[in-house]
Amino acid sequence: MNIEELIEKVAKGEIKLHQVEKYTNDKHLATEVRRKALEKRFNISLKNIGHYSIDPSQVIGKNIENMIGAVQIPMGVAGPLKINGEYAKGEFYIPLATTEGALVASVNRGCSTLTAAGGVKTTVIDDKMTRAPLLKCPDARRAREVAQWVEENLEYLQEKAVSKVTRHGKLRRVKPHIIGNNLYLRFEFETGDAMGMNMVTIASEEIMKVIEEHFADVKYLALSGNLCVDKKPNAMNFINGRGKTVIAEAVVPREIVERKLKTTPELIAEVNYRKNLVGSAQAGSYGFNAHFGNIVGAIFLATGQDEAQITEGSHGITLAEVTPEGDLYISITMPSLEIGTVGGGTRVPTQREALSIMGVAGGGNPPGTNAKKFAEIVASAVLAGELSLLAAIAAKHLAKAHKELGR
């Protein structure tokens, strides 16, 4: 069968999209066949989707199925931003992939202000990836017995289950939740520089096999019981954290606030209180902030993170207050920043290049340090975005900026 015949059969549905590789070993050609079949079927042109630098052979089967090309998102850079972290130390430029005009300019203004103020202080509070399998027990008392056994045998489970499937994952803790005869085991793992969802998922399944061997009357029902919690707004991660829990804070002298942001520490603090705290409480929001999701989303898209986890990345609290000296103290707390510098989308060349701008591509030495450094950079960029937007609202500049840059 020649290529034109293959395109025709795919267009007619006689050969399914996922079956194209059966007729050619060339993944680049398979990608082209699917794209041209769609063009033929719908009488459209997909020439821009067909222009890309990604090698299909490197991503098909790892990052994508039924590939037809690539979508391009404009990428800008904000910075330099001075960070005084435990892992990120020095001045950094932050890649932001977005189609929202004014976003990069706003973050850039925040970076300039914070750098002029001496930089951002960052602190990683916690680092864990979770998975919460569901077990059905005969009754609540049996569920409690199983939970106690698991809590007492974490080292045994590490040896018999986790170590069989991963060299990098380490079972650190379990937090059981019992509802009726349902037992949810929220396992916490260390995952090095990987975000770690695949790692902990595979490890958790091995743990379930061991538990079922020890408790014949207990049935393993679901690898995820939705208490992990993954890719959904939730109180669990907001309170207990998932991924990196990180805080970024700074003190901005009054003179710099007035000169660079055209407002005052008092107005920024009041806007934050009435908007981000009171307004968010009335809305029942898990995001007591102005726009974490904007910065988190732009960095995630630029660096190959799991875009669905922007949901939890938008959780968090912004605080602002006037210091006794009359300056502005501002901080952001991110309880659930799920990121990595190895694995997943970080392998895609363009995304890996974006990580390299910040000096965090690949694994760290020792393992885990690159991901923590990345977390401090993300949190600092979020702080820059929060400061700039709050100042724009306080100075009544928000609409003007979007008129000039967002149209």
mmCIF file of C-alpha atoms in Angstrom:
data_model
loop_
_atom_site.group_PDB
_atom_site.id
_atom_site.type_symbol
_atom_site.label_atom_id
_atom_site.label_comp_id
_atom_site.label_asym_id
_atom_site.label_seq_id
_atom_site.Cartn_x
_atom_site.Cartn_y
_atom_site.Cartn_z
ATOM 1 C CA MET A 1 0.000 0.000 0.000
ATOM 2 C CA ASN A 2 1.457 3.373 -0.972
ATOM 3 C CA ILE A 3 1.208 6.490 1.183
ATOM 4 C CA GLU A 4 -1.688 8.062 -0.754
ATOM 5 C CA GLU A 5 -3.722 4.884 -0.393
ATOM 6 C CA LEU A 6 -2.955 4.800 3.333
ATOM 7 C CA ILE A 7 -4.061 8.417 3.736
ATOM 8 C CA GLU A 8 -7.275 7.653 1.850
ATOM 9 C CA LYS A 9 -8.114 4.652 4.014
ATOM 10 C CA VAL A 10 -7.438 6.586 7.234
ATOM 11 C CA ALA A 11 -9.574 9.482 5.986
ATOM 12 C CA LYS A 12 -12.450 7.080 5.282
ATOM 13 C CA GLY A 13 -12.076 5.389 8.665
ATOM 14 C CA GLU A 14 -11.117 2.033 7.139
ATOM 15 C CA ILE A 15 -7.838 2.219 9.071
ATOM 16 C CA LYS A 16 -8.015 3.714 12.552
ATOM 17 C CA LEU A 17 -5.710 6.497 13.678
ATOM 18 C CA HIS A 18 -3.867 4.309 16.168
ATOM 19 C CA GLN A 19 -3.318 1.598 13.545
ATOM 20 C CA VAL A 20 -1.208 3.723 11.169
ATOM 21 C CA GLU A 21 2.086 2.539 12.703
ATOM 22 C CA LYS A 22 1.209 -1.008 11.601
ATOM 23 C CA TYR A 23 1.701 0.123 8.015
ATOM 24 C CA THR A 24 4.901 2.122 8.495
ATOM 25 C CA ASN A 25 7.783 1.990 10.972
ATOM 26 C CA ASP A 26 8.515 5.668 10.335
ATOM 27 C CA LYS A 27 6.820 7.605 13.147
ATOM 28 C CA HIS A 28 7.373 10.921 11.349
ATOM 29 C CA LEU A 29 5.579 9.505 8.312
ATOM 30 C CA ALA A 30 2.796 8.083 10.495
ATOM 31 C CA THR A 31 2.302 11.547 11.966
ATOM 32 C CA GLU A 32 2.086 13.045 8.487
ATOM 33 C CA VAL A 33 -0.394 10.385 7.322
ATOM 34 C CA ARG A 34 -2.781 11.129 10.201
ATOM 35 C CA ARG A 35 -2.546 14.869 9.640
ATOM 36 C CA LYS A 36 -3.129 14.623 5.882
ATOM 37 C CA ALA A 37 -6.023 12.219 6.448
ATOM 38 C CA LEU A 38 -7.715 14.829 8.628
ATOM 39 C CA GLU A 39 -7.047 17.509 6.026
ATOM 40 C CA LYS A 40 -8.622 15.312 3.369
ATOM 41 C CA ARG A 41 -11.619 14.306 5.478
ATOM 42 C CA PHE A 42 -12.534 17.815 6.608
ATOM 43 C CA ASN A 43 -11.185 19.760 3.606
ATOM 44 C CA ILE A 44 -8.968 21.942 5.794
ATOM 45 C CA SER A 45 -5.307 22.921 5.977
ATOM 46 C CA LEU A 46 -3.178 21.928 8.998
ATOM 47 C CA LYS A 47 0.108 23.278 7.662
ATOM 48 C CA ASN A 48 1.024 25.162 10.853
ATOM 49 C CA ILE A 49 0.365 22.116 13.029
ATOM 50 C CA GLY A 50 2.705 20.295 10.651
ATOM 51 C CA HIS A 51 5.657 22.605 11.370
ATOM 52 C CA TYR A 52 7.580 21.455 14.444
ATOM 53 C CA SER A 53 11.051 20.538 15.685
ATOM 54 C CA ILE A 54 9.990 17.649 17.935
ATOM 55 C CA ASP A 55 11.127 14.195 16.761
ATOM 56 C CA PRO A 56 7.996 11.987 16.697
ATOM 57 C CA SER A 57 10.091 8.890 17.352
ATOM 58 C CA GLN A 58 11.124 10.378 20.704
ATOM 59 C CA VAL A 59 7.633 11.214 21.967
ATOM 60 C CA ILE A 60 5.179 8.737 20.403
ATOM 61 C CA GLY A 61 4.530 6.024 22.942
ATOM 62 C CA LYS A 62 6.040 8.115 25.734
ATOM 63 C CA ASN A 63 4.311 11.491 25.666
ATOM 64 C CA ILE A 64 1.637 11.288 22.947
ATOM 65 C CA GLU A 65 -0.558 8.940 20.921
ATOM 66 C CA ASN A 66 -2.109 9.480 17.466
ATOM 67 C CA MET A 67 0.340 12.338 16.882
ATOM 68 C CA ILE A 68 -0.481 14.754 14.012
ATOM 69 C CA GLY A 69 1.974 17.569 14.779
ATOM 70 C CA ALA A 70 2.454 20.174 17.473
ATOM 71 C CA VAL A 71 0.801 23.304 18.823
ATOM 72 C CA GLN A 72 3.053 26.300 19.307
ATOM 73 C CA ILE A 73 2.580 28.660 22.254
ATOM 74 C CA PRO A 74 4.492 31.955 22.321
ATOM 75 C CA MET A 75 7.159 31.905 25.020
ATOM 76 C CA GLY A 76 8.484 34.975 26.765
ATOM 77 C CA VAL A 77 10.938 35.373 29.596
ATOM 78 C CA ALA A 78 10.712 37.417 32.800
ATOM 79 C CA GLY A 79 13.677 38.495 34.843
ATOM 80 C CA PRO A 80 16.226 38.729 36.166
ATOM 81 C CA LEU A 81 14.775 37.760 39.527
ATOM 82 C CA LYS A 82 17.116 37.533 42.507
ATOM 83 C CA ILE A 83 16.363 34.537 44.728
ATOM 84 C CA ASN A 84 17.890 33.907 48.136
ATOM 85 C CA GLY A 85 16.817 30.303 48.496
ATOM 86 C CA GLU A 86 18.165 27.131 50.018
ATOM 87 C CA TYR A 87 18.524 25.625 46.536
ATOM 88 C CA ALA A 88 17.989 28.532 44.104
ATOM 89 C CA LYS A 89 20.653 31.156 44.721
ATOM 90 C CA GLY A 90 21.342 34.083 42.425
ATOM 91 C CA GLU A 91 19.509 35.745 39.541
ATOM 92 C CA PHE A 92 17.170 33.771 37.311
ATOM 93 C CA TYR A 93 15.158 34.236 34.140
ATOM 94 C CA ILE A 94 11.758 32.535 34.038
ATOM 95 C CA PRO A 95 10.316 31.123 30.773
ATOM 96 C CA LEU A 96 6.569 31.693 30.432
ATOM 97 C CA ALA A 97 4.501 30.106 27.644
ATOM 98 C CA THR A 98 1.224 31.961 27.246
ATOM 99 C CA THR A 99 -1.164 33.666 24.841
ATOM 100 C CA GLU A 100 -2.345 36.145 27.487
ATOM 101 C CA GLY A 101 -1.025 39.594 26.670
ATOM 102 C CA ALA A 102 0.336 41.585 29.648
ATOM 103 C CA LEU A 103 1.166 38.488 31.736
ATOM 104 C CA VAL A 104 4.906 38.352 31.003
ATOM 105 C CA ALA A 105 5.181 42.141 31.325
ATOM 106 C CA SER A 106 3.443 42.010 34.701
ATOM 107 C CA VAL A 107 5.638 39.225 36.065
ATOM 108 C CA ASN A 108 8.690 41.041 34.707
ATOM 109 C CA ARG A 109 7.713 44.186 36.636
ATOM 110 C CA GLY A 110 7.363 42.105 39.790
ATOM 111 C CA CYS A 111 10.792 40.563 39.193
ATOM 112 C CA SER A 112 12.353 44.002 38.790
ATOM 113 C CA THR A 113 10.735 45.263 41.986
ATOM 114 C CA LEU A 114 11.692 42.247 44.086
ATOM 115 C CA THR A 115 15.276 42.242 42.793
ATOM 116 C CA ALA A 116 15.620 45.937 43.604
ATOM 117 C CA ALA A 117 14.353 45.132 47.111
ATOM 118 C CA GLY A 118 17.124 42.589 47.668
ATOM 119 C CA GLY A 119 15.449 39.475 46.312
ATOM 120 C CA VAL A 120 13.059 36.727 47.384
ATOM 121 C CA LYS A 121 13.580 34.404 50.337
ATOM 122 C CA THR A 122 12.287 30.890 49.640
ATOM 123 C CA THR A 123 11.698 27.914 51.932
ATOM 124 C CA VAL A 124 10.679 24.379 50.940
ATOM 125 C CA ILE A 125 8.513 23.135 53.814
ATOM 126 C CA ASP A 126 7.724 19.645 52.552
ATOM 127 C CA ASP A 127 8.311 17.367 49.549
ATOM 128 C CA LYS A 128 6.189 14.290 48.847
ATOM 129 C CA MET A 129 4.116 12.625 46.169
ATOM 130 C CA THR A 130 1.010 10.757 47.251
ATOM 131 C CA ARG A 131 -1.231 7.964 46.055
ATOM 132 C CA ALA A 132 -4.269 6.729 48.003
ATOM 133 C CA PRO A 133 -5.487 3.244 47.031
ATOM 134 C CA LEU A 134 -8.892 2.009 48.186
ATOM 135 C CA LEU A 135 -9.438 -1.278 50.013
ATOM 136 C CA LYS A 136 -12.820 -2.785 50.843
ATOM 137 C CA CYS A 137 -12.805 -4.459 54.257
ATOM 138 C CA PRO A 138 -15.426 -6.647 55.994
ATOM 139 C CA ASP A 139 -16.071 -3.882 58.521
ATOM 140 C CA ALA A 140 -14.532 -0.783 60.094
ATOM 141 C CA ARG A 141 -12.728 -2.730 62.815
ATOM 142 C CA ARG A 142 -10.935 -4.858 60.232
ATOM 143 C CA ALA A 143 -10.080 -1.694 58.299
ATOM 144 C CA ARG A 144 -8.475 -0.293 61.450
ATOM 145 C CA GLU A 145 -6.446 -3.495 61.920
ATOM 146 C CA VAL A 146 -5.160 -3.359 58.348
ATOM 147 C CA ALA A 147 -4.296 0.336 58.696
ATOM 148 C CA GLN A 148 -2.337 -0.326 61.890
ATOM 149 C CA TRP A 149 -0.436 -3.181 60.240
ATOM 150 C CA VAL A 150 0.496 -0.966 57.292
ATOM 151 C CA GLU A 151 1.652 1.849 59.592
ATOM 152 C CA GLU A 152 3.847 -0.595 61.526
ATOM 153 C CA ASN A 153 5.368 -2.213 58.424
ATOM 154 C CA LEU A 154 6.495 0.624 56.173
ATOM 155 C CA GLU A 155 10.079 -0.673 55.976
ATOM 156 C CA TYR A 156 8.794 -4.147 55.107
ATOM 157 C CA LEU A 157 6.580 -2.694 52.350
ATOM 158 C CA GLN A 158 9.505 -0.656 51.031
ATOM 159 C CA GLU A 159 11.612 -3.807 50.773
ATOM 160 C CA LYS A 160 8.966 -6.233 49.478
ATOM 161 C CA ALA A 161 7.063 -3.900 47.170
ATOM 162 C CA VAL A 162 8.458 -0.442 46.466
ATOM 163 C CA SER A 163 12.090 -1.429 45.906
ATOM 164 C CA LYS A 164 10.992 -4.042 43.358
ATOM 165 C CA VAL A 165 9.735 -1.393 40.932
ATOM 166 C CA THR A 166 11.771 1.769 41.582
ATOM 167 C CA ARG A 167 15.306 2.735 42.603
ATOM 168 C CA HIS A 168 14.351 6.327 43.330
ATOM 169 C CA GLY A 169 11.049 6.083 45.194
ATOM 170 C CA LYS A 170 11.010 5.777 48.966
ATOM 171 C CA LEU A 171 7.887 5.117 51.029
ATOM 172 C CA ARG A 172 7.963 7.704 53.780
ATOM 173 C CA ARG A 173 4.601 7.686 55.541
ATOM 174 C CA VAL A 174 0.989 6.546 55.285
ATOM 175 C CA LYS A 175 -2.116 8.354 56.502
ATOM 176 C CA PRO A 176 -5.139 6.039 56.694
ATOM 177 C CA HIS A 177 -8.715 7.264 56.280
ATOM 178 C CA ILE A 178 -11.575 4.921 57.208
ATOM 179 C CA ILE A 179 -15.128 5.540 56.028
ATOM 180 C CA GLY A 180 -17.517 2.710 56.907
ATOM 181 C CA ASN A 181 -15.803 -0.446 55.658
ATOM 182 C CA ASN A 182 -13.664 1.494 53.178
ATOM 183 C CA LEU A 183 -9.958 1.937 53.893
ATOM 184 C CA TYR A 184 -8.071 4.655 52.000
ATOM 185 C CA LEU A 185 -4.299 4.524 52.444
ATOM 186 C CA ARG A 186 -2.729 7.866 51.501
ATOM 187 C CA PHE A 187 0.880 6.853 50.907
ATOM 188 C CA GLU A 188 3.591 9.521 50.854
ATOM 189 C CA PHE A 189 6.743 8.921 48.804
ATOM 190 C CA GLU A 190 10.010 10.673 48.117
ATOM 191 C CA THR A 191 10.554 10.735 44.336
ATOM 192 C CA GLY A 192 13.854 12.562 43.768
ATOM 193 C CA ASP A 193 13.791 14.998 40.860
ATOM 194 C CA ALA A 194 10.767 13.376 39.205
ATOM 195 C CA MET A 195 7.271 14.699 39.809
ATOM 196 C CA GLY A 196 6.717 11.032 40.556
ATOM 197 C CA MET A 197 3.091 10.190 39.782
ATOM 198 C CA ASN A 198 3.945 7.166 37.610
ATOM 199 C CA MET A 199 6.531 6.042 40.125
ATOM 200 C CA VAL A 200 4.189 6.099 43.116
ATOM 201 C CA THR A 201 1.308 4.614 41.139
ATOM 202 C CA ILE A 202 3.352 1.540 40.188
ATOM 203 C CA ALA A 203 4.784 1.256 43.707
ATOM 204 C CA SER A 204 1.343 1.540 45.311
ATOM 205 C CA GLU A 205 0.027 -1.317 43.186
ATOM 206 C CA GLU A 206 2.865 -3.530 44.415
ATOM 207 C CA ILE A 207 1.990 -2.594 48.007
ATOM 208 C CA MET A 208 -1.630 -3.628 47.375
ATOM 209 C CA LYS A 209 -0.452 -7.077 46.283
ATOM 210 C CA VAL A 210 1.438 -7.522 49.564
ATOM 211 C CA ILE A 211 -1.547 -6.368 51.632
ATOM 212 C CA GLU A 212 -3.898 -8.779 49.861
ATOM 213 C CA GLU A 213 -1.451 -11.624 50.554
ATOM 214 C CA HIS A 214 -1.554 -10.829 54.275
ATOM 215 C CA PHE A 215 -5.286 -10.136 54.542
ATOM 216 C CA ALA A 216 -7.354 -12.600 52.508
ATOM 217 C CA ASP A 217 -10.665 -10.981 53.496
ATOM 218 C CA VAL A 218 -9.637 -7.539 52.215
ATOM 219 C CA LYS A 219 -10.300 -6.584 48.592
ATOM 220 C CA TYR A 220 -8.205 -4.071 46.667
ATOM 221 C CA LEU A 221 -10.732 -2.054 44.650
ATOM 222 C CA ALA A 222 -9.038 1.031 43.189
ATOM 223 C CA LEU A 223 -5.461 2.186 42.786
ATOM 224 C CA SER A 224 -6.691 5.741 43.360
ATOM 225 C CA GLY A 225 -9.443 6.298 45.890
ATOM 226 C CA ASN A 226 -9.466 10.057 45.142
ATOM 227 C CA LEU A 227 -7.809 11.001 48.417
ATOM 228 C CA CYS A 228 -4.416 11.397 46.689
ATOM 229 C CA VAL A 229 -5.692 14.044 45.436
ATOM 230 C CA ASP A 230 -4.729 14.401 41.760
ATOM 231 C CA LYS A 231 -5.819 17.065 39.260
ATOM 232 C CA LYS A 232 -8.889 18.307 41.145
ATOM 233 C CA PRO A 233 -9.551 21.272 43.462
ATOM 234 C CA ASN A 234 -9.531 19.828 46.971
ATOM 235 C CA ALA A 235 -9.083 20.587 50.635
ATOM 236 C CA MET A 236 -6.788 17.588 51.232
ATOM 237 C CA ASN A 237 -3.846 18.984 49.273
ATOM 238 C CA PHE A 238 -4.580 22.535 50.392
ATOM 239 C CA ILE A 239 -4.195 21.480 54.042
ATOM 240 C CA ASN A 240 -1.775 18.525 53.934
ATOM 241 C CA GLY A 241 0.200 19.355 50.804
ATOM 242 C CA ARG A 242 1.246 17.298 47.788
ATOM 243 C CA GLY A 243 4.378 17.673 45.711
ATOM 244 C CA LYS A 244 6.422 20.606 46.972
ATOM 245 C CA THR A 245 5.080 22.821 49.751
ATOM 246 C CA VAL A 246 6.996 26.059 49.335
ATOM 247 C CA ILE A 247 6.899 29.643 50.625
ATOM 248 C CA ALA A 248 8.353 32.730 48.958
ATOM 249 C CA GLU A 249 8.535 36.044 50.827
ATOM 250 C CA ALA A 250 10.094 39.471 50.585
ATOM 251 C CA VAL A 251 10.212 42.862 52.239
ATOM 252 C CA VAL A 252 9.883 45.702 49.722
ATOM 253 C CA PRO A 253 10.939 49.134 50.996
ATOM 254 C CA ARG A 254 8.279 51.831 50.815
ATOM 255 C CA GLU A 255 10.384 53.934 48.463
ATOM 256 C CA ILE A 256 10.593 51.093 45.931
ATOM 257 C CA VAL A 257 6.844 50.401 46.167
ATOM 258 C CA GLU A 258 6.056 54.038 45.478
ATOM 259 C CA ARG A 259 8.650 54.498 42.737
ATOM 260 C CA LYS A 260 8.276 51.238 40.828
ATOM 261 C CA LEU A 261 4.675 50.221 41.540
ATOM 262 C CA LYS A 262 3.089 53.699 41.826
ATOM 263 C CA THR A 263 1.170 52.837 44.977
ATOM 264 C CA THR A 264 1.748 52.351 48.729
ATOM 265 C CA PRO A 265 2.315 49.391 51.054
ATOM 266 C CA GLU A 266 -0.959 50.256 52.831
ATOM 267 C CA LEU A 267 -3.039 50.055 49.661
ATOM 268 C CA ILE A 268 -1.456 46.776 48.544
ATOM 269 C CA ALA A 269 -2.080 45.242 51.982
ATOM 270 C CA GLU A 270 -5.703 46.410 52.014
ATOM 271 C CA VAL A 271 -6.424 45.191 48.491
ATOM 272 C CA ASN A 272 -4.903 41.814 49.351
ATOM 273 C CA TYR A 273 -6.981 41.516 52.536
ATOM 274 C CA ARG A 274 -10.296 42.513 51.000
ATOM 275 C CA LYS A 275 -9.772 40.761 47.631
ATOM 276 C CA ASN A 276 -7.621 37.698 48.239
ATOM 277 C CA LEU A 277 -8.738 36.839 51.770
ATOM 278 C CA VAL A 278 -12.292 38.111 52.281
ATOM 279 C CA GLY A 279 -13.370 37.786 48.648
ATOM 280 C CA SER A 280 -11.900 34.301 48.311
ATOM 281 C CA ALA A 281 -13.521 33.187 51.572
ATOM 282 C CA GLN A 282 -16.913 34.362 50.337
ATOM 283 C CA ALA A 283 -16.331 32.509 47.061
ATOM 284 C CA GLY A 284 -15.357 29.278 48.850
ATOM 285 C CA SER A 285 -12.086 29.288 46.919
ATOM 286 C CA TYR A 286 -8.996 27.180 47.605
ATOM 287 C CA GLY A 287 -6.989 29.959 46.019
ATOM 288 C CA PHE A 288 -6.665 32.875 48.453
ATOM 289 C CA ASN A 289 -4.590 34.680 45.871
ATOM 290 C CA ALA A 290 -4.807 36.950 42.849
ATOM 291 C CA HIS A 291 -3.585 34.707 40.038
ATOM 292 C CA PHE A 292 -1.212 31.873 40.997
ATOM 293 C CA GLY A 293 -2.680 29.869 38.114
ATOM 294 C CA ASN A 294 -1.461 32.355 35.511
ATOM 295 C CA ILE A 295 2.194 31.999 36.404
ATOM 296 C CA VAL A 296 2.043 28.308 37.296
ATOM 297 C CA GLY A 297 0.244 27.551 34.027
ATOM 298 C CA ALA A 298 2.719 29.492 31.889
ATOM 299 C CA ILE A 299 5.720 27.813 33.536
ATOM 300 C CA PHE A 300 4.120 24.349 33.356
ATOM 301 C CA LEU A 301 3.454 24.697 29.633
ATOM 302 C CA ALA A 302 6.971 25.993 29.001
ATOM 303 C CA THR A 303 8.747 23.248 30.940
ATOM 304 C CA GLY A 304 6.776 20.062 30.246
ATOM 305 C CA GLN A 305 4.964 19.690 33.549
ATOM 306 C CA ASP A 306 1.591 17.920 33.791
ATOM 307 C CA GLU A 307 -0.780 20.717 32.760
ATOM 308 C CA ALA A 308 -3.731 19.217 34.662
ATOM 309 C CA GLN A 309 -1.821 19.790 37.902
ATOM 310 C CA ILE A 310 -2.032 23.529 37.376
ATOM 311 C CA THR A 311 -5.273 22.963 39.308
ATOM 312 C CA GLU A 312 -3.461 22.222 42.572
ATOM 313 C CA GLY A 313 -0.681 24.663 41.714
ATOM 314 C CA SER A 314 -3.252 27.463 41.842
ATOM 315 C CA HIS A 315 -4.017 26.594 45.484
ATOM 316 C CA GLY A 316 -2.382 28.880 47.993
ATOM 317 C CA ILE A 317 -2.426 32.017 50.089
ATOM 318 C CA THR A 318 -0.997 35.476 49.496
ATOM 319 C CA LEU A 319 -0.306 37.620 52.561
ATOM 320 C CA ALA A 320 0.638 41.285 52.614
ATOM 321 C CA GLU A 321 1.183 43.593 55.571
ATOM 322 C CA VAL A 322 2.903 46.834 56.459
ATOM 323 C CA THR A 323 5.992 46.356 58.632
ATOM 324 C CA PRO A 324 6.653 48.496 61.723
ATOM 325 C CA GLU A 325 9.147 50.427 59.561
ATOM 326 C CA GLY A 326 6.443 51.222 57.013
ATOM 327 C CA ASP A 327 7.679 48.822 54.316
ATOM 328 C CA LEU A 328 5.724 46.048 52.585
ATOM 329 C CA TYR A 329 6.020 42.421 53.671
ATOM 330 C CA ILE A 330 4.517 40.061 51.089
ATOM 331 C CA SER A 331 4.499 36.258 50.900
ATOM 332 C CA ILE A 332 2.936 33.433 48.972
ATOM 333 C CA THR A 333 2.403 29.901 50.310
ATOM 334 C CA MET A 334 2.001 27.085 47.781
ATOM 335 C CA PRO A 335 0.940 23.834 49.500
ATOM 336 C CA SER A 336 0.728 21.649 46.390
ATOM 337 C CA LEU A 337 3.268 22.374 43.656
ATOM 338 C CA GLU A 338 3.639 19.120 41.689
ATOM 339 C CA ILE A 339 6.700 19.488 39.488
ATOM 340 C CA GLY A 340 9.771 17.625 38.279
ATOM 341 C CA THR A 341 12.922 18.131 36.227
ATOM 342 C CA VAL A 342 13.180 14.569 34.873
ATOM 343 C CA GLY A 343 10.657 12.268 33.211
ATOM 344 C CA GLY A 344 7.355 12.991 31.510
ATOM 345 C CA GLY A 345 7.176 16.109 29.379
ATOM 346 C CA THR A 346 10.559 17.363 30.601
ATOM 347 C CA ARG A 347 12.121 15.004 28.034
ATOM 348 C CA VAL A 348 10.654 16.960 25.104
ATOM 349 C CA PRO A 349 13.542 19.035 23.659
ATOM 350 C CA THR A 350 11.859 22.460 23.701
ATOM 351 C CA GLN A 351 10.653 21.976 27.265
ATOM 352 C CA ARG A 352 14.054 20.731 28.354
ATOM 353 C CA GLU A 353 15.609 23.853 26.859
ATOM 354 C CA ALA A 354 13.190 25.995 28.892
ATOM 355 C CA LEU A 355 14.299 24.175 32.051
ATOM 356 C CA SER A 356 17.921 24.811 31.078
ATOM 357 C CA ILE A 357 17.269 28.584 31.099
ATOM 358 C CA MET A 358 16.777 28.231 34.859
ATOM 359 C CA GLY A 359 19.598 25.720 35.274
ATOM 360 C CA VAL A 360 17.310 22.895 36.382
ATOM 361 C CA ALA A 361 17.200 20.505 33.408
ATOM 362 C CA GLY A 362 17.732 16.874 34.382
ATOM 363 C CA GLY A 363 18.584 15.315 37.710
ATOM 364 C CA GLY A 364 20.240 17.089 40.610
ATOM 365 C CA ASN A 365 23.245 16.113 42.693
ATOM 366 C CA PRO A 366 22.220 14.857 45.154
ATOM 367 C CA PRO A 367 18.922 13.610 43.672
ATOM 368 C CA GLY A 368 15.956 15.837 44.446
ATOM 369 C CA THR A 369 17.872 19.100 44.647
ATOM 370 C CA ASN A 370 17.050 20.199 41.095
ATOM 371 C CA ALA A 371 13.316 19.784 41.641
ATOM 372 C CA LYS A 372 13.514 21.735 44.904
ATOM 373 C CA LYS A 373 15.497 24.474 43.167
ATOM 374 C CA PHE A 374 12.841 24.572 40.455
ATOM 375 C CA ALA A 375 10.113 24.824 43.130
ATOM 376 C CA GLU A 376 11.832 27.841 44.676
ATOM 377 C CA ILE A 377 12.064 29.524 41.269
ATOM 378 C CA VAL A 378 8.390 28.873 40.497
ATOM 379 C CA ALA A 379 7.313 30.206 43.891
ATOM 380 C CA SER A 380 9.448 33.321 43.436
ATOM 381 C CA ALA A 381 7.913 33.952 40.010
ATOM 382 C CA VAL A 382 4.448 33.524 41.505
ATOM 383 C CA LEU A 383 5.325 36.092 44.184
ATOM 384 C CA ALA A 384 6.453 38.486 41.450
ATOM 385 C CA GLY A 385 3.159 38.015 39.637
ATOM 386 C CA GLU A 386 1.103 38.508 42.785
ATOM 387 C CA LEU A 387 2.952 41.679 43.781
ATOM 388 C CA SER A 388 2.628 43.215 40.336
ATOM 389 C CA LEU A 389 -1.082 42.457 39.955
ATOM 390 C CA LEU A 390 -1.979 43.634 43.467
ATOM 391 C CA ALA A 391 -0.088 46.851 42.806
ATOM 392 C CA ALA A 392 -1.843 47.341 39.468
ATOM 393 C CA ILE A 393 -5.226 46.909 41.139
ATOM 394 C CA ALA A 394 -4.288 49.266 43.985
ATOM 395 C CA ALA A 395 -3.057 51.903 41.517
ATOM 396 C CA LYS A 396 -6.073 51.384 39.179
ATOM 397 C CA HIS A 397 -3.729 50.401 36.344
ATOM 398 C CA LEU A 398 -5.101 46.924 35.559
ATOM 399 C CA ALA A 399 -7.542 47.815 32.792
ATOM 400 C CA LYS A 400 -5.058 50.242 31.235
ATOM 401 C CA ALA A 401 -2.374 47.537 31.044
ATOM 402 C CA HIS A 402 -4.724 45.105 29.339
ATOM 403 C CA LYS A 403 -5.856 47.758 26.878
ATOM 404 C CA GLU A 404 -2.238 48.446 25.925
ATOM 405 C CA LEU A 405 -0.820 44.900 26.021
ATOM 406 C CA GLY A 406 -3.684 42.422 26.007
ATOM 407 C CA ARG A 407 -5.488 43.228 22.766
#
